[in-house]
CSV table of C-alpha atoms in Angstrom, one decimal:
chain,number,residue,atom,x,y,z
O,1418,MET,CA,6.8,-22.2,-22.8
O,1419,ASN,CA,4.1,-19.5,-22.5
O,1420,GLU,CA,4.1,-16.3,-24.5
O,1421,THR,CA,5.4,-14.1,-21.6
O,1422,ILE,CA,8.4,-16.4,-21.0
O,1423,LYS,CA,9.1,-16.5,-24.8
O,1424,LEU,CA,9.1,-12.7,-24.7
O,1425,LEU,CA,11.4,-12.5,-21.6
O,1426,GLN,CA,13.8,-15.0,-23.1
O,1427,ASN,CA,13.9,-13.2,-26.5
O,1428,HIS,CA,14.8,-9.7,-25.2
O,1429,ARG,CA,17.3,-7.7,-27.2
O,1430,SER,CA,18.1,-4.0,-26.9
O,1431,ILE,CA,16.9,-1.7,-29.8
O,1432,ARG,CA,18.9,1.4,-30.7
O,1433,LYS,CA,17.2,2.5,-33.9
O,1434,PHE,CA,13.6,3.7,-33.8
O,1435,GLU,CA,11.0,5.1,-36.3
O,1436,ASP,CA,10.5,8.9,-36.2
O,1437,LYS,CA,7.2,8.4,-34.4
O,1438,ASN,CA,6.3,9.4,-30.9
O,1439,LEU,CA,4.4,7.2,-28.4
O,1440,ASP,CA,0.9,8.5,-27.8
O,1441,LYS,CA,-0.4,9.5,-24.4
O,1442,ASP,CA,-2.3,6.2,-23.9
O,1443,THR,CA,0.8,4.2,-24.5
O,1444,VAL,CA,2.8,6.2,-22.1
O,1445,GLN,CA,0.1,5.8,-19.5
O,1446,THR,CA,0.0,2.0,-20.0
O,1447,LEU,CA,3.8,1.8,-19.7
O,1448,VAL,CA,3.9,3.8,-16.5
O,1449,LYS,CA,1.0,2.0,-14.9
O,1450,SER,CA,2.6,-1.4,-15.8
O,1451,ALA,CA,5.9,-0.1,-14.2
O,1452,GLN,CA,4.1,1.1,-11.1
O,1453,GLN,CA,2.5,-2.3,-10.2
O,1454,ALA,CA,6.0,-3.9,-9.7
O,1455,SER,CA,6.9,-4.8,-6.2
O,1456,THR,CA,8.1,-1.9,-4.0
O,1457,SER,CA,10.0,-2.1,-0.7
O,1458,SER,CA,7.6,-1.6,2.2
O,1459,TYR,CA,5.1,0.2,-0.1
O,1460,VAL,CA,7.6,3.1,-0.2
O,1461,GLN,CA,7.6,3.6,-4.0
O,1462,ALA,CA,10.9,5.5,-3.8
O,1463,TYR,CA,11.1,6.6,-7.4
O,1464,SER,CA,9.6,8.9,-10.0
O,1465,ILE,CA,9.6,8.7,-13.8
O,1466,ILE,CA,10.3,11.8,-16.0
O,1467,GLY,CA,9.2,11.7,-19.6
O,1468,VAL,CA,11.4,14.0,-21.7
O,1469,THR,CA,9.7,15.4,-24.8
O,1470,ASP,CA,11.3,18.8,-25.0
O,1471,PRO,CA,13.7,18.7,-28.0
O,1472,GLU,CA,16.2,20.9,-26.3
O,1473,LYS,CA,16.3,18.7,-23.2
O,1474,LYS,CA,16.6,15.6,-25.3
O,1475,LYS,CA,19.5,17.0,-27.2
O,1476,ALA,CA,21.2,18.0,-23.9
O,1477,ILE,CA,20.8,14.5,-22.6
O,1478,ARG,CA,22.1,13.0,-25.8
O,1479,GLU,CA,25.3,15.1,-25.3
O,1480,ILE,CA,25.7,13.5,-21.8
O,1481,SER,CA,25.0,10.0,-23.1
O,1482,THR,CA,26.8,10.5,-26.5
O,1483,GLN,CA,24.3,8.1,-28.0
O,1484,ALA,CA,22.0,9.1,-30.9
O,1485,HIS,CA,19.1,6.9,-29.8
O,1486,VAL,CA,18.8,9.1,-26.6
O,1487,GLU,CA,17.5,11.8,-28.9
O,1488,ASN,CA,15.9,9.8,-31.7
O,1489,ASN,CA,13.2,7.6,-30.2
O,1490,GLY,CA,9.5,7.3,-29.5
O,1491,HIS,CA,9.8,8.5,-25.9
O,1492,LEU,CA,12.6,9.0,-23.4
O,1493,PHE,CA,12.0,8.0,-19.8
O,1494,ILE,CA,14.3,8.9,-17.0
O,1495,PHE,CA,14.0,6.9,-13.8
O,1496,VAL,CA,14.7,8.9,-10.7
O,1497,VAL,CA,15.3,7.6,-7.1
O,1498,ASP,CA,12.9,9.8,-5.2
O,1499,TYR,CA,12.5,10.4,-1.5
O,1500,ASN,CA,11.5,14.1,-2.0
O,1501,ARG,CA,7.8,13.6,-1.7
O,1502,HIS,CA,8.3,11.5,1.5
O,1503,LYS,CA,10.5,14.3,2.9
O,1504,GLU,CA,7.8,16.9,2.1
O,1505,LEU,CA,5.1,14.8,3.7
O,1506,ALA,CA,7.3,14.2,6.8
O,1507,ALA,CA,7.7,17.9,7.3
O,1508,LYS,CA,4.1,18.1,8.4
O,1509,SER,CA,4.5,15.1,10.8
O,1510,ASP,CA,6.2,14.4,14.1
O,1511,TYR,CA,8.6,12.0,12.5
O,1512,ASP,CA,12.2,12.6,11.8
O,1513,LEU,CA,12.5,11.0,8.3
O,1514,SER,CA,15.9,10.1,6.9
O,1515,PHE,CA,17.1,8.6,3.6
O,1516,ASP,CA,20.8,9.2,3.9
O,1517,SER,CA,21.8,5.6,4.7
O,1518,THR,CA,23.3,3.3,2.1
O,1519,GLU,CA,20.2,1.1,2.8
O,1520,SER,CA,17.9,3.8,1.7
O,1521,MET,CA,19.8,4.3,-1.5
O,1522,ILE,CA,19.7,0.6,-2.3
O,1523,VAL,CA,15.9,0.7,-1.6
O,1524,GLY,CA,15.5,3.6,-4.1
O,1525,VAL,CA,17.6,1.9,-6.8
O,1526,VAL,CA,15.8,-1.4,-6.4
O,1527,ASP,CA,12.4,0.2,-6.5
O,1528,ALA,CA,13.2,2.3,-9.6
O,1529,THR,CA,14.7,-0.8,-11.4
O,1530,LEU,CA,11.8,-3.1,-10.6
O,1531,ALA,CA,9.5,-0.5,-12.1
O,1532,ALA,CA,11.7,0.0,-15.1
O,1533,GLU,CA,12.0,-3.7,-16.0
O,1534,ASN,CA,8.2,-3.9,-15.8
O,1535,MET,CA,8.0,-1.0,-18.3
O,1536,ALA,CA,10.5,-2.7,-20.6
O,1537,ILE,CA,8.5,-5.9,-20.7
O,1538,ALA,CA,5.2,-4.0,-21.2
O,1539,ALA,CA,6.8,-2.1,-24.1
O,1540,GLU,CA,8.1,-5.3,-25.7
O,1541,SER,CA,4.8,-7.0,-25.3
O,1542,MET,CA,3.3,-4.2,-27.4
O,1543,GLY,CA,5.8,-4.6,-30.2
O,1544,LEU,CA,7.9,-1.7,-29.1
O,1545,GLY,CA,11.7,-1.8,-28.6
O,1546,ILE,CA,13.6,-0.5,-25.6
O,1547,VAL,CA,17.2,0.2,-24.5
O,1548,PHE,CA,18.4,1.1,-21.0
O,1549,LEU,CA,20.6,4.2,-20.7
O,1550,GLY,CA,23.0,3.9,-17.8
O,1551,SER,CA,24.9,6.5,-19.8
O,1552,ILE,CA,23.0,9.3,-18.2
O,1553,ARG,CA,25.3,8.7,-15.2
O,1554,ASN,CA,28.1,10.1,-17.3
O,1555,ASN,CA,27.1,13.5,-15.9
O,1556,PRO,CA,24.5,13.2,-13.1
O,1557,ALA,CA,25.0,16.8,-12.0
O,1558,LYS,CA,24.0,18.0,-15.4
O,1559,MET,CA,21.0,15.6,-15.5
O,1560,ILE,CA,19.9,17.1,-12.2
O,1561,GLU,CA,20.1,20.6,-13.7
O,1562,ILE,CA,18.2,19.6,-16.9
O,1563,LEU,CA,15.4,18.0,-15.0
O,1564,ASN,CA,15.3,20.4,-12.1
O,1565,LEU,CA,15.7,17.6,-9.6
O,1566,PRO,CA,15.5,18.6,-5.9
O,1567,GLU,CA,17.0,17.1,-2.7
O,1568,GLY,CA,16.2,13.5,-2.2
O,1569,THR,CA,16.2,12.6,-5.9
O,1570,PHE,CA,18.8,11.0,-8.1
O,1571,PRO,CA,18.6,10.2,-11.9
O,1572,VAL,CA,19.7,6.6,-11.9
O,1573,PHE,CA,19.1,5.5,-15.6
O,1574,GLY,CA,17.0,6.2,-18.6
O,1575,MET,CA,15.1,4.1,-21.1
O,1576,ALA,CA,14.5,4.9,-24.8
O,1577,VAL,CA,11.3,3.4,-26.1
O,1578,GLY,CA,10.0,3.4,-29.6
O,1579,TYR,CA,8.9,1.6,-32.8
O,1580,PRO,CA,11.9,-0.5,-33.8
O,1581,VAL,CA,13.5,-0.3,-37.2
O,1582,GLU,CA,16.0,-3.0,-36.4
O,1583,GLU,CA,15.7,-6.5,-34.9
O,1584,GLY,CA,18.5,-6.1,-32.4
O,1585,SER,CA,21.0,-8.9,-31.8
O,1586,PHE,CA,20.5,-11.6,-29.2
O,1587,LYS,CA,23.4,-11.7,-26.8
O,1588,GLU,CA,24.0,-15.0,-25.1
O,1589,ARG,CA,24.1,-14.7,-21.3
O,1590,LEU,CA,26.4,-16.5,-18.9
O,1591,PRO,CA,25.8,-20.3,-18.7
O,1592,PHE,CA,23.2,-21.3,-16.1
O,1593,GLU,CA,26.0,-23.1,-14.2
O,1594,ALA,CA,28.1,-19.9,-13.9
O,1595,VAL,CA,25.3,-17.8,-12.5
O,1596,TYR,CA,23.1,-20.1,-10.4
O,1597,PHE,CA,24.4,-21.9,-7.4
O,1598,GLU,CA,22.8,-24.1,-4.8
O,1599,ASN,CA,23.1,-23.3,-1.1
O,1600,GLU,CA,26.5,-21.5,-1.3
O,1601,TYR,CA,28.9,-19.6,-3.5
O,1602,PRO,CA,31.3,-21.9,-5.3
O,1603,GLU,CA,35.1,-21.9,-5.6
O,1604,PHE,CA,36.2,-20.1,-8.7
O,1605,ASP,CA,37.9,-23.3,-9.9
O,1606,ASP,CA,34.4,-24.9,-10.1
O,1607,VAL,CA,33.1,-22.4,-12.7
O,1608,LYS,CA,36.4,-21.7,-14.6
O,1609,ASN,CA,35.8,-24.2,-17.3
O,1610,VAL,CA,32.2,-23.1,-17.8
O,1611,LEU,CA,33.4,-19.5,-18.2
O,1612,ASN,CA,36.0,-20.6,-20.8
O,1613,ASP,CA,33.3,-22.4,-22.9
O,1614,TYR,CA,31.2,-19.2,-22.7
O,1615,ASP,CA,34.1,-17.0,-23.9
O,1616,GLU,CA,34.5,-19.4,-26.8
O,1617,ALA,CA,30.8,-19.0,-27.7
O,1618,VAL,CA,30.8,-15.2,-27.4
O,1619,ASN,CA,34.0,-15.1,-29.5
O,1620,GLN,CA,32.1,-17.0,-32.3
O,1621,TYR,CA,29.2,-14.6,-32.0
O,1622,TYR,CA,31.4,-11.5,-32.4
O,1623,LYS,CA,33.3,-13.1,-35.4
O,1624,SER,CA,30.1,-14.2,-37.2
O,1625,ARG,CA,27.7,-11.2,-36.8
O,1626,ASP,CA,26.9,-8.9,-39.7
O,1627,GLU,CA,28.0,-5.6,-38.3
O,1628,ASN,CA,31.0,-4.6,-36.2
O,1629,LYS,CA,32.8,-8.0,-36.4
O,1630,ARG,CA,35.7,-8.4,-34.0
O,1631,ASN,CA,37.9,-10.9,-32.2
O,1632,ASP,CA,36.6,-10.5,-28.6
O,1633,ASN,CA,35.1,-12.5,-25.8
O,1634,TRP,CA,33.2,-11.9,-22.6
O,1635,SER,CA,36.1,-12.0,-20.1
O,1636,LYS,CA,38.3,-9.6,-22.1
O,1637,GLN,CA,35.4,-7.2,-22.7
O,1638,VAL,CA,34.2,-7.0,-19.1
O,1639,VAL,CA,37.6,-6.9,-17.5
O,1640,LYS,CA,38.5,-4.0,-19.8
O,1641,THR,CA,35.2,-2.2,-19.0
O,1642,LEU,CA,35.6,-2.6,-15.2
O,1643,SER,CA,39.2,-1.3,-15.3
O,1644,LYS,CA,38.1,2.1,-16.5
O,1645,LYS,CA,37.9,4.6,-13.6
O,1646,GLU,CA,34.7,6.3,-14.6
O,1647,ARG,CA,31.7,8.1,-13.1
O,1648,LEU,CA,33.5,8.7,-9.9
O,1649,ASP,CA,31.4,11.8,-9.4
O,1650,VAL,CA,28.3,9.7,-8.8
O,1651,HIS,CA,29.2,9.4,-5.2
O,1652,ASP,CA,29.6,13.2,-4.6
O,1653,VAL,CA,26.4,14.0,-6.5
O,1654,LEU,CA,24.5,11.5,-4.4
O,1655,LYS,CA,25.8,13.2,-1.3
O,1656,LYS,CA,24.9,16.6,-2.6
O,1657,GLN,CA,21.3,15.3,-3.2
O,1658,GLY,CA,21.1,14.2,0.5
O,1659,PHE,CA,22.1,10.6,0.1
O,1660,LEU,CA,24.9,8.5,1.7
O,1661,GLY,CA,25.4,10.8,4.7
O,1662,GLN,CA,26.0,7.9,7.1
E,310,MET,CA,-4.6,-4.8,-23.1
E,311,ASN,CA,-2.5,-7.9,-23.9
E,312,GLU,CA,-2.0,-10.9,-21.6
E,313,THR,CA,1.5,-9.8,-20.5
E,314,ILE,CA,0.3,-6.3,-19.5
E,315,LYS,CA,-2.7,-7.8,-17.7
E,316,LEU,CA,-0.2,-9.9,-15.7
E,317,LEU,CA,2.0,-7.0,-14.9
E,318,GLN,CA,-0.8,-4.8,-13.8
E,319,ASN,CA,-2.4,-7.5,-11.7
E,320,HIS,CA,0.7,-8.2,-9.5
E,321,ARG,CA,0.3,-8.9,-5.9
E,322,SER,CA,2.8,-10.4,-3.4
E,323,ILE,CA,2.1,-13.9,-2.1
E,324,ARG,CA,3.2,-15.0,1.4
E,325,LYS,CA,1.6,-18.4,1.8
E,326,PHE,CA,2.6,-21.3,-0.4
E,327,GLU,CA,1.8,-25.0,-0.8
E,328,ASP,CA,4.3,-27.4,0.7
E,329,LYS,CA,5.6,-28.4,-2.7
E,330,ASN,CA,9.0,-27.6,-4.1
E,331,LEU,CA,9.7,-26.2,-7.6
E,332,ASP,CA,11.2,-28.9,-9.8
E,333,LYS,CA,14.5,-28.4,-11.6
E,334,ASP,CA,13.0,-27.5,-14.9
E,335,THR,CA,11.0,-24.7,-13.4
E,336,VAL,CA,14.1,-23.3,-11.5
E,337,GLN,CA,16.0,-23.4,-14.8
E,338,THR,CA,13.2,-21.6,-16.7
E,339,LEU,CA,13.0,-18.9,-14.0
E,340,VAL,CA,16.8,-18.4,-14.0
E,341,LYS,CA,17.0,-18.3,-17.8
E,342,SER,CA,14.2,-15.8,-17.9
E,343,ALA,CA,16.0,-13.7,-15.3
E,344,GLN,CA,19.3,-13.8,-17.2
E,345,GLN,CA,17.9,-12.4,-20.4
E,346,ALA,CA,17.1,-9.1,-18.8
E,347,SER,CA,19.2,-6.1,-19.8
E,348,THR,CA,22.6,-5.8,-18.2
E,349,SER,CA,24.9,-2.8,-17.9
E,350,SER,CA,27.6,-3.1,-20.6
E,351,TYR,CA,27.1,-6.9,-20.7
E,352,VAL,CA,28.8,-7.1,-17.3
E,353,GLN,CA,26.1,-9.3,-15.7
E,354,ALA,CA,27.2,-8.3,-12.2
E,355,TYR,CA,25.1,-10.7,-10.2
E,356,SER,CA,24.6,-14.3,-9.2
E,357,ILE,CA,21.5,-16.2,-7.9
E,358,ILE,CA,21.7,-18.6,-5.1
E,359,GLY,CA,18.9,-21.1,-4.6
E,360,VAL,CA,18.6,-22.1,-1.0
E,361,THR,CA,17.2,-25.6,-0.5
E,362,ASP,CA,19.1,-26.8,2.6
E,363,PRO,CA,16.5,-26.7,5.5
E,364,GLU,CA,19.1,-25.5,8.0
E,365,LYS,CA,20.1,-22.6,5.9
E,366,LYS,CA,16.5,-21.7,5.1
E,367,LYS,CA,15.7,-21.7,8.8
E,368,ALA,CA,18.7,-19.5,9.5
E,369,ILE,CA,17.6,-17.0,6.8
E,370,ARG,CA,14.1,-17.1,8.2
E,371,GLU,CA,15.6,-16.0,11.6
E,372,ILE,CA,17.2,-13.0,9.8
E,373,SER,CA,14.0,-12.1,8.0
E,374,THR,CA,11.6,-13.0,10.8
E,375,GLN,CA,9.1,-14.0,8.1
E,376,ALA,CA,7.6,-17.5,7.9
E,377,HIS,CA,7.4,-17.5,4.1
E,378,VAL,CA,11.2,-17.3,3.9
E,379,GLU,CA,11.3,-20.9,5.2
E,380,ASN,CA,7.9,-22.2,3.8
E,381,ASN,CA,7.9,-21.8,0.1
E,382,GLY,CA,8.5,-23.7,-3.2
E,383,HIS,CA,12.0,-22.2,-3.7
E,384,LEU,CA,14.1,-19.5,-2.0
E,385,PHE,CA,16.3,-17.4,-4.4
E,386,ILE,CA,18.9,-15.0,-3.1
E,387,PHE,CA,20.1,-12.3,-5.5
E,388,VAL,CA,23.7,-11.4,-5.0
E,389,VAL,CA,25.6,-8.4,-6.5
E,390,ASP,CA,28.6,-10.2,-7.9
E,391,TYR,CA,32.0,-8.9,-9.2
E,392,ASN,CA,33.9,-11.8,-7.8
E,393,ARG,CA,34.1,-13.7,-11.1
E,394,HIS,CA,35.3,-10.5,-12.9
E,395,LYS,CA,38.0,-10.1,-10.2
E,396,GLU,CA,39.2,-13.6,-10.7
E,397,LEU,CA,39.2,-13.3,-14.5
E,398,ALA,CA,41.1,-10.0,-14.2
E,399,ALA,CA,43.8,-11.6,-12.0
E,400,LYS,CA,45.1,-13.4,-15.2
E,401,SER,CA,45.0,-10.2,-17.3
E,402,ASP,CA,47.0,-6.9,-17.5
E,403,TYR,CA,44.0,-4.9,-16.3
E,404,ASP,CA,43.6,-3.3,-12.9
E,405,LEU,CA,39.9,-4.0,-12.3
E,406,SER,CA,38.0,-2.1,-9.6
E,407,PHE,CA,34.5,-2.2,-8.4
E,408,ASP,CA,34.8,-0.1,-5.3
E,409,SER,CA,33.0,3.0,-6.7
E,410,THR,CA,29.4,3.9,-5.8
E,411,GLU,CA,28.8,3.6,-9.6
E,412,SER,CA,29.9,0.0,-9.6
E,413,MET,CA,27.6,-0.8,-6.7
E,414,ILE,CA,24.7,0.9,-8.5
E,415,VAL,CA,25.4,-1.2,-11.6
E,416,GLY,CA,25.4,-4.4,-9.5
E,417,VAL,CA,22.2,-3.5,-7.8
E,418,VAL,CA,20.5,-2.6,-11.1
E,419,ASP,CA,21.7,-5.7,-12.8
E,420,ALA,CA,20.5,-8.0,-10.0
E,421,THR,CA,17.1,-6.2,-9.8
E,422,LEU,CA,16.4,-6.3,-13.6
E,423,ALA,CA,17.1,-10.1,-13.5
E,424,ALA,CA,14.9,-10.5,-10.4
E,425,GLU,CA,11.9,-8.7,-11.9
E,426,ASN,CA,12.1,-10.9,-15.0
E,427,MET,CA,12.1,-13.9,-12.7
E,428,ALA,CA,9.1,-12.5,-10.8
E,429,ILE,CA,7.1,-12.1,-14.1
E,430,ALA,CA,8.2,-15.4,-15.4
E,431,ALA,CA,7.0,-17.1,-12.2
E,432,GLU,CA,3.6,-15.3,-12.2
E,433,SER,CA,3.1,-16.2,-15.9
E,434,MET,CA,3.4,-19.8,-14.9
E,435,GLY,CA,0.8,-19.4,-12.1
E,436,LEU,CA,3.3,-19.3,-9.3
E,437,GLY,CA,3.4,-16.6,-6.6
E,438,ILE,CA,6.3,-14.5,-5.5
E,439,VAL,CA,7.4,-12.1,-2.8
E,440,PHE,CA,10.6,-10.0,-2.6
E,441,LEU,CA,12.6,-10.2,0.6
E,442,GLY,CA,14.5,-7.0,1.4
E,443,SER,CA,14.4,-8.4,4.9
E,444,ILE,CA,17.6,-10.4,4.3
E,445,ARG,CA,19.4,-7.0,4.7
E,446,ASN,CA,18.4,-7.1,8.4
E,447,ASN,CA,21.7,-9.0,8.8
E,448,PRO,CA,23.8,-9.0,5.7
E,449,ALA,CA,27.0,-10.1,7.6
E,450,LYS,CA,25.1,-13.3,8.7
E,451,MET,CA,23.8,-13.8,5.1
E,452,ILE,CA,27.3,-13.7,3.8
E,453,GLU,CA,28.4,-16.3,6.4
E,454,ILE,CA,25.4,-18.6,5.6
E,455,LEU,CA,26.0,-18.5,1.8
E,456,ASN,CA,29.8,-18.3,2.0
E,457,LEU,CA,30.0,-15.2,-0.1
E,458,PRO,CA,33.5,-14.0,-1.0
E,459,GLU,CA,34.9,-10.5,-1.7
E,460,GLY,CA,33.1,-8.7,-4.5
E,461,THR,CA,29.7,-10.0,-3.6
E,462,PHE,CA,26.7,-8.7,-1.6
E,463,PRO,CA,23.3,-10.3,-0.9
E,464,VAL,CA,20.9,-7.6,-2.0
E,465,PHE,CA,17.5,-9.3,-1.6
E,466,GLY,CA,15.8,-12.6,-1.8
E,467,MET,CA,12.6,-13.9,-3.5
E,468,ALA,CA,10.4,-16.6,-2.2
E,469,VAL,CA,8.5,-18.4,-5.1
E,470,GLY,CA,5.9,-21.1,-4.8
E,471,TYR,CA,2.5,-22.5,-5.5
E,472,PRO,CA,0.1,-19.9,-3.9
E,473,VAL,CA,-2.5,-20.8,-1.4
E,474,GLU,CA,-3.8,-17.2,-1.1
E,475,GLU,CA,-4.8,-14.6,-3.7
E,476,GLY,CA,-2.8,-11.8,-2.2
E,477,SER,CA,-4.2,-8.3,-2.0
E,478,PHE,CA,-4.0,-5.7,-4.7
E,479,LYS,CA,-2.3,-2.6,-3.4
E,480,GLU,CA,-3.1,0.6,-5.2
E,481,ARG,CA,0.0,2.5,-6.4
E,482,LEU,CA,0.6,6.3,-6.4
E,483,PRO,CA,-1.6,8.1,-8.9
E,484,PHE,CA,-0.1,8.5,-12.3
E,485,GLU,CA,0.1,12.3,-11.8
E,486,ALA,CA,2.2,11.8,-8.6
E,487,VAL,CA,4.8,9.6,-10.2
E,488,TYR,CA,5.1,10.6,-13.8
E,489,PHE,CA,6.2,14.1,-14.8
E,490,GLU,CA,7.0,15.7,-18.1
E,491,ASN,CA,10.3,17.4,-18.8
E,492,GLU,CA,11.0,18.4,-15.2
E,493,TYR,CA,10.4,17.7,-11.6
E,494,PRO,CA,7.3,19.6,-10.2
E,495,GLU,CA,6.9,21.7,-7.2
E,496,PHE,CA,5.5,19.8,-4.3
E,497,ASP,CA,2.4,22.0,-4.2
E,498,ASP,CA,1.5,20.7,-7.7
E,499,VAL,CA,1.2,17.1,-6.5
E,500,LYS,CA,0.0,17.7,-2.9
E,501,ASN,CA,-3.7,17.3,-3.7
E,502,VAL,CA,-3.2,14.2,-5.7
E,503,LEU,CA,-1.3,12.7,-2.7
E,504,ASN,CA,-4.2,13.6,-0.4
E,505,ASP,CA,-6.7,11.8,-2.6
E,506,TYR,CA,-4.4,8.8,-2.7
E,507,ASP,CA,-4.2,8.8,1.1
E,508,GLU,CA,-8.0,8.8,1.2
E,509,ALA,CA,-8.2,5.8,-1.1
E,510,VAL,CA,-5.5,3.8,0.7
E,511,ASN,CA,-7.3,4.6,4.0
E,512,GLN,CA,-10.5,3.1,2.6
E,513,TYR,CA,-8.6,0.0,1.5
E,514,TYR,CA,-7.1,-0.6,5.0
E,515,LYS,CA,-10.5,-0.1,6.6
E,516,SER,CA,-12.3,-2.4,4.2
E,517,ARG,CA,-10.0,-5.4,3.8
E,518,ASP,CA,-10.7,-8.8,5.4
E,519,GLU,CA,-7.6,-9.2,7.5
E,520,ASN,CA,-5.6,-6.8,9.6
E,521,LYS,CA,-8.1,-3.9,9.3
E,522,ARG,CA,-6.7,-0.6,10.4
E,523,ASN,CA,-7.0,3.2,10.2
E,524,ASP,CA,-3.9,4.1,8.1
E,525,ASN,CA,-2.9,5.8,4.9
E,526,TRP,CA,0.1,5.9,2.6
E,527,SER,CA,1.7,9.1,3.9
E,528,LYS,CA,1.5,8.0,7.6
E,529,GLN,CA,2.8,4.6,6.8
E,530,VAL,CA,5.9,5.5,4.7
E,531,VAL,CA,6.9,8.5,6.9
E,532,LYS,CA,6.9,6.1,9.9
E,533,THR,CA,8.9,3.5,8.0
E,534,LEU,CA,11.5,6.0,6.8
E,535,SER,CA,12.0,7.4,10.2
E,536,LYS,CA,13.3,4.1,11.6
E,537,LYS,CA,17.1,4.1,11.7
E,538,GLU,CA,17.6,0.6,10.5
E,539,ARG,CA,20.1,-1.5,8.6
E,540,LEU,CA,22.9,1.0,9.2
E,541,ASP,CA,25.4,-1.9,9.0
E,542,VAL,CA,24.7,-2.3,5.3
E,543,HIS,CA,27.3,0.3,4.6
E,544,ASP,CA,30.1,-1.3,6.6
E,545,VAL,CA,29.3,-4.8,5.3
E,546,LEU,CA,29.5,-3.5,1.7
E,547,LYS,CA,32.9,-2.0,2.5
E,548,LYS,CA,34.1,-5.2,4.0
E,549,GLN,CA,33.1,-7.0,0.8
E,550,GLY,CA,35.3,-4.6,-1.2
E,551,PHE,CA,32.6,-2.1,-2.3
E,552,LEU,CA,32.3,1.7,-1.7
E,553,GLY,CA,36.0,2.3,-1.2
E,554,GLN,CA,36.0,5.6,-3.1
């Protein structure tokens, strides 16, 4: 197993950082590593906003309700971005559009490929990271804070910094429950594997140092997915020019 | 610059592979590396299907119209997947739903984080990869081929294999055109940077060995984004139980 694979397989989210900002060189290295990820048809349908203004960080923390959104080495917001393409098209004979579901998928995929590269680059430098889907608690407010124009949407954030905790390793679904050959299986074929996994996750929650509880994966995700949340994401996307057809 | 960052910043897509399949251990290492990527609220809203059946590979090549979809070391299809959550919820008191735009974003992000980890793991082992958004040319047919149930959607593929070409390095947008501090800029502030970039990309297309042409980034992406394609993605997602609200 090479060093990169060890790094990938040892990922854990970090939510407590030293009070020390990333320097400019580090930010540049992270962004450049992010940018070299694959991008759909060379479109590069995303931008990255680094939030350093303390007032803005505080405002975003209020949306996320997570202290590490304010207290970190650097806060990156990943933005689906067709605005620059729209501006460039205005001078051309082409009738550019990005209001299909397909275009939104392209933008989300491009932003996410870049972000995961940044995560790995950061971890390879000894930094810690955590993704922040929580900015979608209030995408309209995020758009206001970052002054985001038509053709853009803030899809998630990432807090990066010098870790002051190790983070805990969370066991993923068993290989047999996530990888299938040639076709999707019947649920009965994976049921037992999921039961074993629930058992293992339950042991983890019972045995960890902080926030011990009696829980397992199935219970947890079923509960999470039964919450009707972030239903405004759709309307905000429409307002930004997406999902028109 | 450490080895992992060198690897990230040296990425290039590979579209010609040796006629040699990945072995089982390699597939397992790739999938396990993929799985350890971050996942929204531990939901793990994706599955990975490895396509080894020659008939199925041929059928998918017809959708993608790309030879490397059939001729590679292994073909992975990344699937947004809430099916297992739905099955688990059926035995619970919770009323699970995944038909919001938010849920679709979560699934696409989860699948993409995993896929980029796989890409990096593969490249760290000396393998080559290329992403295949082209499977979305006919998502309904992909669903039929892979027998994908409600709550799933084939978002993209990845061909992996032993490279027989170096691939070409494609210069990304300048740092100043993609990274902004604290707020989104006016287009006038990045216009000149984009012009310089177009110039550089034009030089690249003129100077490369194969497929020389007079082109630049702006022209290329504006043309790409003016094609009205893959408009069925929306209806297929709805049919699979997504985007209901």
